Amino acid sequence: MIIVPEREIAGLLGPADAYKAVEAVFGAMAAGRAVNFPVIREAIGHADALYGFKSGFDRDGLALGLKSGGYWPGNAAKGLTNHQSSVFLFDADTGQCRAIVGGNLLTALRTAAASAVSINYLARKDAKVLGIVGAGHQSVFQLRAALAQRAFERIVAWNRDPAKLARLADVAGELKIPFQAVSLPELGAMADVIITIVSAHVPLVLDNHIRPGTHIACMGTDTKGKQEIDAAIFGHATVFTDEIAQSISIGEAQHAIAAGIIKQADIHQLGAVINGKHPGRTSDSEITIFDGTGVGLQDLAVASSVVDLALARGVATKVDF
Ligand code: NAD
């Protein structure tokens, strides 16, 4: 069995590798060749922790396994990350445990890769201004992955606590792209692409903020009750997601579905666009939404890539198991 500890991940897998892995598995999901199994998530009644696992099988990539972990709110006080996860991969032919891979950095890379894939396939080719709503842990990864998809000339960003925007401004400075802290209406008026990556329970980006032609990647809503954008936007947008079952239940689309603004049949898999089965954006004035809910197959895809890279570079730790 192979072990790739958390500390090795940064040296092995970058945003471009994560992009390739996530694009491929979204395509496999839409072709019916990769399946996510039901998600388990429970409050364990200890350390205030939420624990669960996401699992699945990709017959194309032969990735079988699960990501296990969750949220331990007391970790920060111990100098640890509150979100903790590990990925377990199994041999699809024998069921033997093939690898254990640190899942913390991988979660950020695979989440950023999902919005990046959506930008590549759905944003206008001439998109120039990137808007980021949120400045938490994930936001920096989102920014870096998005910047690789279009020739963005400006970054505009909003966060509830503006002081945290410094981490996004630092990345913009490093890449020599002008950065501006703005209000939410200004962000909507300026941005061609908007990524929302917050844990909010009320809509922040409103229908009257958005211009025609905008692509919005909603990445923060991954639980029932969370919300980042006005459900009314769904009424005049073309809507894509990673997994339709999650989009309508725990994703951003849950509110538009509950309000009867759209039906399940109005939501398309991003993988269908990747596979050439859906045209994606069809005009420069169309508003597109990607509801990125986060699926286990994304974790398995990036973890499999890490194992391949670790083996190829001779840095995989092998143990008898
Ligand atoms: P974080 O705790 O580091 O940052 C939270 C962000 O949300 C900050 O910008 C904070 O200002 C903002 N925020 C919190 N409550 C808010 C409110 N009521 N109104 C406005 N802004 C508010 O979290 P993170 O690790 O950056 O994750 C951000 C979100 O992304 C979380 O909701 C997380 O569950 C979600 N997430 C989704 C996926 C996925 O695959 N879709 C993967 C990882 C994380």
Short mmCIF file of C-alpha atoms and ligand atoms in Angstrom, two decimals:
data_model
loop_
_atom_site.label_atom_id
_atom_site.label_comp_id
_atom_site.label_asym_id
_atom_site.label_seq_id
_atom_site.Cartn_x
_atom_site.Cartn_y
_atom_site.Cartn_z
CA MET A 1 0.00 0.00 0.00
CA ILE A 2 1.17 3.53 -0.79
CA ILE A 3 1.11 6.44 1.64
CA VAL A 4 1.34 10.04 0.47
CA PRO A 5 1.31 12.28 3.56
CA GLU A 6 -0.21 15.74 3.61
CA ARG A 7 3.22 17.42 3.64
CA GLU A 8 4.14 15.85 0.26
CA ILE A 9 1.04 17.00 -1.65
CA ALA A 10 2.15 20.57 -2.40
CA GLY A 11 5.32 19.32 -4.08
CA LEU A 12 3.45 16.80 -6.21
CA LEU A 13 0.18 18.24 -7.51
CA GLY A 14 -0.40 21.75 -8.86
CA PRO A 15 -3.53 23.53 -10.13
CA ALA A 16 -2.96 22.36 -13.72
CA ASP A 17 -2.81 18.67 -12.65
CA ALA A 18 -5.94 19.15 -10.52
CA TYR A 19 -7.69 20.80 -13.47
CA LYS A 20 -6.95 17.81 -15.74
CA ALA A 21 -8.13 15.27 -13.15
CA VAL A 22 -11.37 17.12 -12.37
CA GLU A 23 -12.20 17.82 -16.02
CA ALA A 24 -11.78 14.13 -16.83
CA VAL A 25 -13.93 12.91 -13.96
CA PHE A 26 -16.72 15.43 -14.67
CA GLY A 27 -16.76 14.05 -18.22
CA ALA A 28 -16.90 10.47 -16.93
CA MET A 29 -19.77 11.38 -14.55
CA ALA A 30 -21.82 12.89 -17.37
CA ALA A 31 -21.15 9.84 -19.55
CA GLY A 32 -22.48 7.60 -16.75
CA ARG A 33 -19.08 5.99 -16.27
CA ALA A 34 -18.36 7.44 -12.84
CA VAL A 35 -20.76 7.35 -9.91
CA ASN A 36 -20.81 9.11 -6.54
CA PHE A 37 -22.27 7.00 -3.74
CA PRO A 38 -24.55 8.51 -1.06
CA VAL A 39 -22.76 10.92 1.26
CA ILE A 40 -22.59 10.29 5.01
CA ARG A 41 -22.23 13.33 7.29
CA GLU A 42 -22.94 13.17 11.02
CA ALA A 43 -22.42 15.24 14.15
CA ILE A 44 -20.51 12.71 16.25
CA GLY A 45 -21.34 14.24 19.63
CA HIS A 46 -17.67 14.72 20.50
CA ALA A 47 -15.40 17.77 20.07
CA ASP A 48 -18.32 19.48 18.28
CA ALA A 49 -17.12 17.60 15.22
CA LEU A 50 -18.95 16.93 11.99
CA TYR A 51 -17.62 13.72 10.46
CA GLY A 52 -18.44 11.98 7.22
CA PHE A 53 -17.31 10.38 4.04
CA LYS A 54 -17.82 10.79 0.33
CA SER A 55 -17.17 7.82 -1.91
CA GLY A 56 -17.54 6.71 -5.50
CA PHE A 57 -16.13 4.80 -8.43
CA ASP A 58 -14.80 6.06 -11.73
CA ARG A 59 -14.72 3.21 -14.24
CA ASP A 60 -12.68 5.28 -16.70
CA GLY A 61 -9.94 6.25 -14.25
CA LEU A 62 -10.43 3.07 -12.14
CA ALA A 63 -10.53 5.33 -9.06
CA LEU A 64 -12.42 3.57 -6.26
CA GLY A 65 -12.41 4.89 -2.73
CA LEU A 66 -13.52 7.51 -0.30
CA LYS A 67 -12.60 10.78 1.32
CA SER A 68 -13.15 10.67 5.04
CA GLY A 69 -13.02 13.58 7.43
CA GLY A 70 -14.95 16.64 8.40
CA TYR A 71 -14.87 19.72 10.58
CA TRP A 72 -13.31 19.99 14.05
CA PRO A 73 -13.96 23.58 15.25
CA GLY A 74 -11.48 23.32 18.15
CA ASN A 75 -8.52 22.46 15.92
CA ALA A 76 -7.36 26.04 15.24
CA ALA A 77 -6.63 26.46 18.98
CA LYS A 78 -4.37 23.38 18.71
CA GLY A 79 -2.53 24.78 15.68
CA LEU A 80 -4.36 22.42 13.31
CA THR A 81 -6.66 23.01 10.35
CA ASN A 82 -10.35 22.82 11.32
CA HIS A 83 -11.19 20.91 8.13
CA GLN A 84 -9.45 17.53 8.18
CA SER A 85 -9.61 14.84 5.53
CA SER A 86 -7.83 11.78 4.19
CA VAL A 87 -8.44 9.90 0.96
CA PHE A 88 -8.42 6.10 0.80
CA LEU A 89 -8.06 4.46 -2.62
CA PHE A 90 -8.83 0.80 -3.28
CA ASP A 91 -7.73 -1.47 -6.12
CA ALA A 92 -10.82 -1.73 -8.34
CA ASP A 93 -9.91 -5.31 -9.37
CA THR A 94 -9.23 -6.76 -5.91
CA GLY A 95 -10.66 -4.37 -3.29
CA GLN A 96 -7.26 -4.18 -1.57
CA CYS A 97 -6.36 -0.84 -0.04
CA ARG A 98 -4.09 0.80 -2.62
CA ALA A 99 -3.26 4.14 -1.03
CA ILE A 100 -3.87 6.61 1.77
CA VAL A 101 -3.40 10.23 0.72
CA GLY A 102 -3.57 13.44 2.78
CA GLY A 103 -6.75 15.23 1.73
CA ASN A 104 -6.56 18.79 3.10
CA LEU A 105 -4.68 20.59 0.34
CA LEU A 106 -6.27 18.27 -2.22
CA THR A 107 -9.73 19.51 -1.17
CA ALA A 108 -8.76 23.11 -1.91
CA LEU A 109 -7.11 22.18 -5.22
CA ARG A 110 -10.00 20.05 -6.44
CA THR A 111 -12.60 22.69 -5.44
CA ALA A 112 -10.67 25.42 -7.24
CA ALA A 113 -10.23 23.13 -10.24
CA ALA A 114 -14.01 22.67 -10.48
CA SER A 115 -14.71 26.40 -10.83
CA ALA A 116 -11.74 26.70 -13.18
CA VAL A 117 -13.19 24.00 -15.46
CA SER A 118 -16.52 25.85 -15.41
CA ILE A 119 -14.80 29.13 -16.35
CA ASN A 120 -12.92 27.49 -19.18
CA TYR A 121 -16.07 25.93 -20.66
CA LEU A 122 -18.70 28.56 -19.81
CA ALA A 123 -17.23 32.05 -19.38
CA ARG A 124 -17.06 34.46 -22.32
CA LYS A 125 -13.76 34.14 -24.16
CA ASP A 126 -13.21 37.90 -23.77
CA ALA A 127 -13.76 37.92 -19.97
CA LYS A 128 -11.44 40.54 -18.50
CA VAL A 129 -12.57 41.19 -14.91
CA LEU A 130 -12.66 38.46 -12.28
CA GLY A 131 -14.81 39.01 -9.19
CA ILE A 132 -14.29 37.04 -5.98
CA VAL A 133 -16.87 37.02 -3.19
CA GLY A 134 -15.16 35.70 -0.06
CA ALA A 135 -11.65 35.79 1.36
CA GLY A 136 -11.51 32.62 3.43
CA HIS A 137 -9.13 29.66 3.15
CA GLN A 138 -10.47 28.46 -0.22
CA SER A 139 -10.54 31.87 -1.88
CA VAL A 140 -6.84 32.05 -2.73
CA PHE A 141 -6.93 28.66 -4.44
CA GLN A 142 -10.02 29.74 -6.36
CA LEU A 143 -8.28 32.92 -7.50
CA ARG A 144 -5.11 31.20 -8.70
CA ALA A 145 -6.98 28.48 -10.63
CA ALA A 146 -9.37 30.97 -12.24
CA LEU A 147 -6.60 33.29 -13.40
CA ALA A 148 -5.19 30.48 -15.55
CA GLN A 149 -8.42 30.26 -17.58
CA ARG A 150 -8.75 33.70 -19.20
CA ALA A 151 -6.57 36.77 -19.79
CA PHE A 152 -7.99 38.58 -16.76
CA GLU A 153 -6.84 42.20 -16.51
CA ARG A 154 -8.39 43.11 -13.15
CA ILE A 155 -9.53 41.39 -9.96
CA VAL A 156 -12.35 42.86 -7.88
CA ALA A 157 -13.28 41.33 -4.55
CA TRP A 158 -15.64 41.62 -1.60
CA ASN A 159 -15.52 40.04 1.82
CA ARG A 160 -17.66 40.59 4.93
CA ASP A 161 -14.44 41.36 6.80
CA PRO A 162 -12.50 43.57 4.31
CA ALA A 163 -9.19 43.12 6.19
CA LYS A 164 -9.07 39.48 4.97
CA LEU A 165 -9.00 40.67 1.35
CA ALA A 166 -5.26 41.23 1.84
CA ARG A 167 -4.61 37.55 1.06
CA LEU A 168 -6.25 37.98 -2.38
CA ALA A 169 -4.48 41.31 -2.95
CA ASP A 170 -1.16 39.56 -2.24
CA VAL A 171 -1.78 36.99 -4.99
CA ALA A 172 -2.83 39.76 -7.40
CA GLY A 173 0.34 41.68 -6.51
CA GLU A 174 2.51 38.61 -7.05
CA LEU A 175 0.95 38.10 -10.50
CA LYS A 176 0.97 41.86 -11.28
CA ILE A 177 -2.79 42.09 -11.87
CA PRO A 178 -4.61 45.21 -10.58
CA PHE A 179 -6.74 44.47 -7.51
CA GLN A 180 -9.65 46.45 -6.10
CA ALA A 181 -11.79 45.94 -2.99
CA VAL A 182 -15.37 46.81 -4.00
CA SER A 183 -18.97 46.69 -2.78
CA LEU A 184 -21.20 43.85 -3.96
CA PRO A 185 -23.13 46.05 -6.45
CA GLU A 186 -19.80 47.32 -7.85
CA LEU A 187 -18.53 43.77 -8.12
CA GLY A 188 -21.58 42.69 -10.11
CA ALA A 189 -21.32 45.75 -12.36
CA MET A 190 -17.63 45.16 -13.14
CA ALA A 191 -17.03 41.41 -13.18
CA ASP A 192 -17.33 39.18 -16.25
CA VAL A 193 -16.74 36.11 -14.07
CA ILE A 194 -17.79 35.88 -10.41
CA ILE A 195 -16.72 33.18 -7.98
CA THR A 196 -18.63 33.01 -4.70
CA ILE A 197 -16.82 31.08 -1.96
CA VAL A 198 -18.39 31.97 1.40
CA SER A 199 -20.36 30.16 4.12
CA ALA A 200 -23.36 32.49 3.96
CA HIS A 201 -27.01 31.68 4.56
CA VAL A 202 -28.44 34.72 2.79
CA PRO A 203 -27.99 35.84 -0.82
CA LEU A 204 -25.11 38.28 -1.23
CA VAL A 205 -24.99 38.70 -5.01
CA LEU A 206 -28.40 40.01 -6.05
CA ASP A 207 -30.22 39.76 -9.35
CA ASN A 208 -29.92 43.51 -10.00
CA HIS A 209 -26.14 43.37 -9.45
CA ILE A 210 -25.50 41.05 -12.40
CA ARG A 211 -24.84 42.06 -16.00
CA PRO A 212 -25.76 40.00 -19.09
CA GLY A 213 -22.94 37.69 -20.14
CA THR A 214 -21.65 37.03 -16.63
CA HIS A 215 -20.49 33.58 -15.57
CA ILE A 216 -21.04 32.84 -11.87
CA ALA A 217 -19.34 29.91 -10.15
CA CYS A 218 -21.11 29.31 -6.83
CA MET A 219 -18.63 27.27 -4.80
CA GLY A 220 -19.45 27.92 -1.14
CA THR A 221 -22.89 26.32 -0.87
CA ASP A 222 -22.42 22.65 -0.05
CA THR A 223 -25.03 22.17 2.68
CA LYS A 224 -28.78 22.57 3.06
CA GLY A 225 -29.61 26.15 4.06
CA LYS A 226 -26.45 27.83 2.75
CA GLN A 227 -26.90 30.47 0.04
CA GLU A 228 -24.66 32.90 -1.83
CA ILE A 229 -26.67 34.35 -4.73
CA ASP A 230 -30.22 35.54 -5.31
CA ALA A 231 -32.39 32.60 -6.41
CA ALA A 232 -34.01 34.93 -8.99
CA ILE A 233 -30.76 34.88 -11.04
CA PHE A 234 -31.47 31.21 -11.82
CA GLY A 235 -34.68 32.29 -13.60
CA HIS A 236 -32.74 33.86 -16.47
CA ALA A 237 -29.48 31.90 -16.43
CA THR A 238 -28.32 28.63 -17.96
CA VAL A 239 -27.48 26.40 -15.02
CA PHE A 240 -24.74 23.78 -14.80
CA THR A 241 -23.48 21.68 -11.93
CA ASP A 242 -21.12 18.88 -11.03
CA GLU A 243 -23.89 16.55 -9.75
CA ILE A 244 -27.60 17.31 -10.24
CA ALA A 245 -28.76 15.34 -7.16
CA GLN A 246 -26.50 17.47 -4.94
CA SER A 247 -27.26 20.73 -6.74
CA ILE A 248 -30.99 20.51 -5.98
CA SER A 249 -30.56 19.34 -2.37
CA ILE A 250 -27.40 20.91 -0.90
CA GLY A 251 -26.13 23.18 -3.68
CA GLU A 252 -26.90 26.77 -4.59
CA ALA A 253 -29.82 25.65 -6.79
CA GLN A 254 -31.73 24.28 -3.75
CA HIS A 255 -33.37 27.70 -3.21
CA ALA A 256 -34.38 28.26 -6.84
CA ILE A 257 -35.81 24.71 -6.91
CA ALA A 258 -37.73 25.23 -3.64
CA ALA A 259 -39.13 28.55 -4.90
CA GLY A 260 -40.23 26.94 -8.18
CA ILE A 261 -37.97 29.30 -10.20
CA ILE A 262 -36.36 26.35 -12.01
CA LYS A 263 -36.97 22.61 -12.27
CA GLN A 264 -34.43 19.82 -11.97
CA ALA A 265 -34.59 19.41 -15.77
CA ASP A 266 -33.24 22.96 -16.15
CA ILE A 267 -29.89 21.95 -14.56
CA HIS A 268 -27.20 20.46 -16.78
CA GLN A 269 -24.04 18.57 -15.93
CA LEU A 270 -20.86 20.49 -16.71
CA GLY A 271 -19.51 17.15 -17.90
CA ALA A 272 -22.04 17.18 -20.74
CA VAL A 273 -20.38 20.36 -22.04
CA ILE A 274 -16.94 18.77 -21.62
CA ASN A 275 -18.17 15.73 -23.59
CA GLY A 276 -19.63 17.91 -26.37
CA LYS A 277 -23.18 16.79 -25.54
CA HIS A 278 -24.35 20.26 -24.41
CA PRO A 279 -23.34 23.45 -26.23
CA GLY A 280 -22.67 25.35 -22.98
CA ARG A 281 -22.81 29.13 -23.45
CA THR A 282 -24.53 30.01 -26.74
CA SER A 283 -24.33 33.82 -26.69
CA ASP A 284 -22.26 36.62 -25.20
CA SER A 285 -25.30 37.96 -23.34
CA GLU A 286 -26.24 34.68 -21.66
CA ILE A 287 -25.75 34.40 -17.89
CA THR A 288 -24.27 31.05 -16.90
CA ILE A 289 -24.15 29.58 -13.41
CA PHE A 290 -21.98 26.71 -12.23
CA ASP A 291 -23.28 25.22 -8.99
CA GLY A 292 -20.15 23.51 -7.65
CA THR A 293 -21.34 21.31 -4.81
CA GLY A 294 -18.19 19.20 -4.44
CA VAL A 295 -18.29 15.46 -5.09
CA GLY A 296 -16.24 12.55 -3.77
CA LEU A 297 -15.14 11.62 -7.29
CA GLN A 298 -13.21 14.90 -7.48
CA ASP A 299 -11.26 13.85 -4.39
CA LEU A 300 -10.58 10.39 -5.79
CA ALA A 301 -9.46 11.88 -9.11
CA VAL A 302 -6.88 14.23 -7.60
CA ALA A 303 -5.73 11.62 -5.06
CA SER A 304 -5.18 9.10 -7.89
CA SER A 305 -3.12 11.71 -9.75
CA VAL A 306 -1.04 12.31 -6.63
CA VAL A 307 -0.33 8.58 -6.27
CA ASP A 308 0.69 8.35 -9.94
CA LEU A 309 2.98 11.37 -9.56
CA ALA A 310 4.49 10.05 -6.31
CA LEU A 311 5.22 6.69 -7.97
CA ALA A 312 6.66 8.33 -11.09
CA ARG A 313 8.98 10.53 -9.01
CA GLY A 314 10.00 7.73 -6.67
CA VAL A 315 8.71 9.51 -3.55
CA ALA A 316 5.82 7.16 -2.70
CA THR A 317 6.13 5.45 0.70
CA LYS A 318 5.20 1.78 0.33
CA VAL A 319 4.12 -0.30 3.33
CA ASP A 320 3.02 -3.92 3.73
CA PHE A 321 -0.65 -3.96 4.62
P1 NAD B 1 -13.42 29.95 5.69
O1 NAD B 1 -14.06 29.68 7.00
O2 NAD B 1 -11.95 30.00 5.59
O3 NAD B 1 -13.99 31.33 5.09
C1 NAD B 1 -15.38 31.61 5.15
C2 NAD B 1 -15.71 32.76 4.22
O4 NAD B 1 -17.13 32.98 4.28
C3 NAD B 1 -15.07 34.08 4.62
O5 NAD B 1 -14.84 34.83 3.43
C4 NAD B 1 -16.16 34.75 5.47
O6 NAD B 1 -16.04 36.15 5.50
C5 NAD B 1 -17.38 34.33 4.70
N1 NAD B 1 -18.62 34.34 5.47
C6 NAD B 1 -18.95 33.54 6.52
N2 NAD B 1 -20.21 33.82 6.92
C7 NAD B 1 -20.67 34.81 6.12
C8 NAD B 1 -21.89 35.52 6.04
N3 NAD B 1 -22.90 35.25 6.87
N4 NAD B 1 -22.02 36.48 5.10
C9 NAD B 1 -20.99 36.74 4.25
N5 NAD B 1 -19.83 36.10 4.27
C10 NAD B 1 -19.66 35.14 5.20
O7 NAD B 1 -14.04 28.87 4.70
P2 NAD B 1 -13.42 28.26 3.36
O8 NAD B 1 -12.64 27.06 3.70
O9 NAD B 1 -12.82 29.34 2.54
O10 NAD B 1 -14.76 27.74 2.64
C11 NAD B 1 -15.71 28.66 2.13
C12 NAD B 1 -16.99 27.92 1.80
O11 NAD B 1 -16.72 26.95 0.78
C13 NAD B 1 -17.57 27.12 2.97
O12 NAD B 1 -18.98 27.31 2.97
C14 NAD B 1 -17.21 25.68 2.64
O13 NAD B 1 -18.12 24.76 3.22
C15 NAD B 1 -17.31 25.72 1.15
N6 NAD B 1 -16.58 24.66 0.44
C16 NAD B 1 -17.15 24.14 -0.67
C17 NAD B 1 -16.51 23.14 -1.39
C18 NAD B 1 -17.12 22.60 -2.64
O14 NAD B 1 -16.63 21.61 -3.19
N7 NAD B 1 -18.14 23.21 -3.17
C19 NAD B 1 -15.26 22.67 -0.95
C20 NAD B 1 -14.67 23.26 0.18
C21 NAD B 1 -15.34 24.26 0.86
#
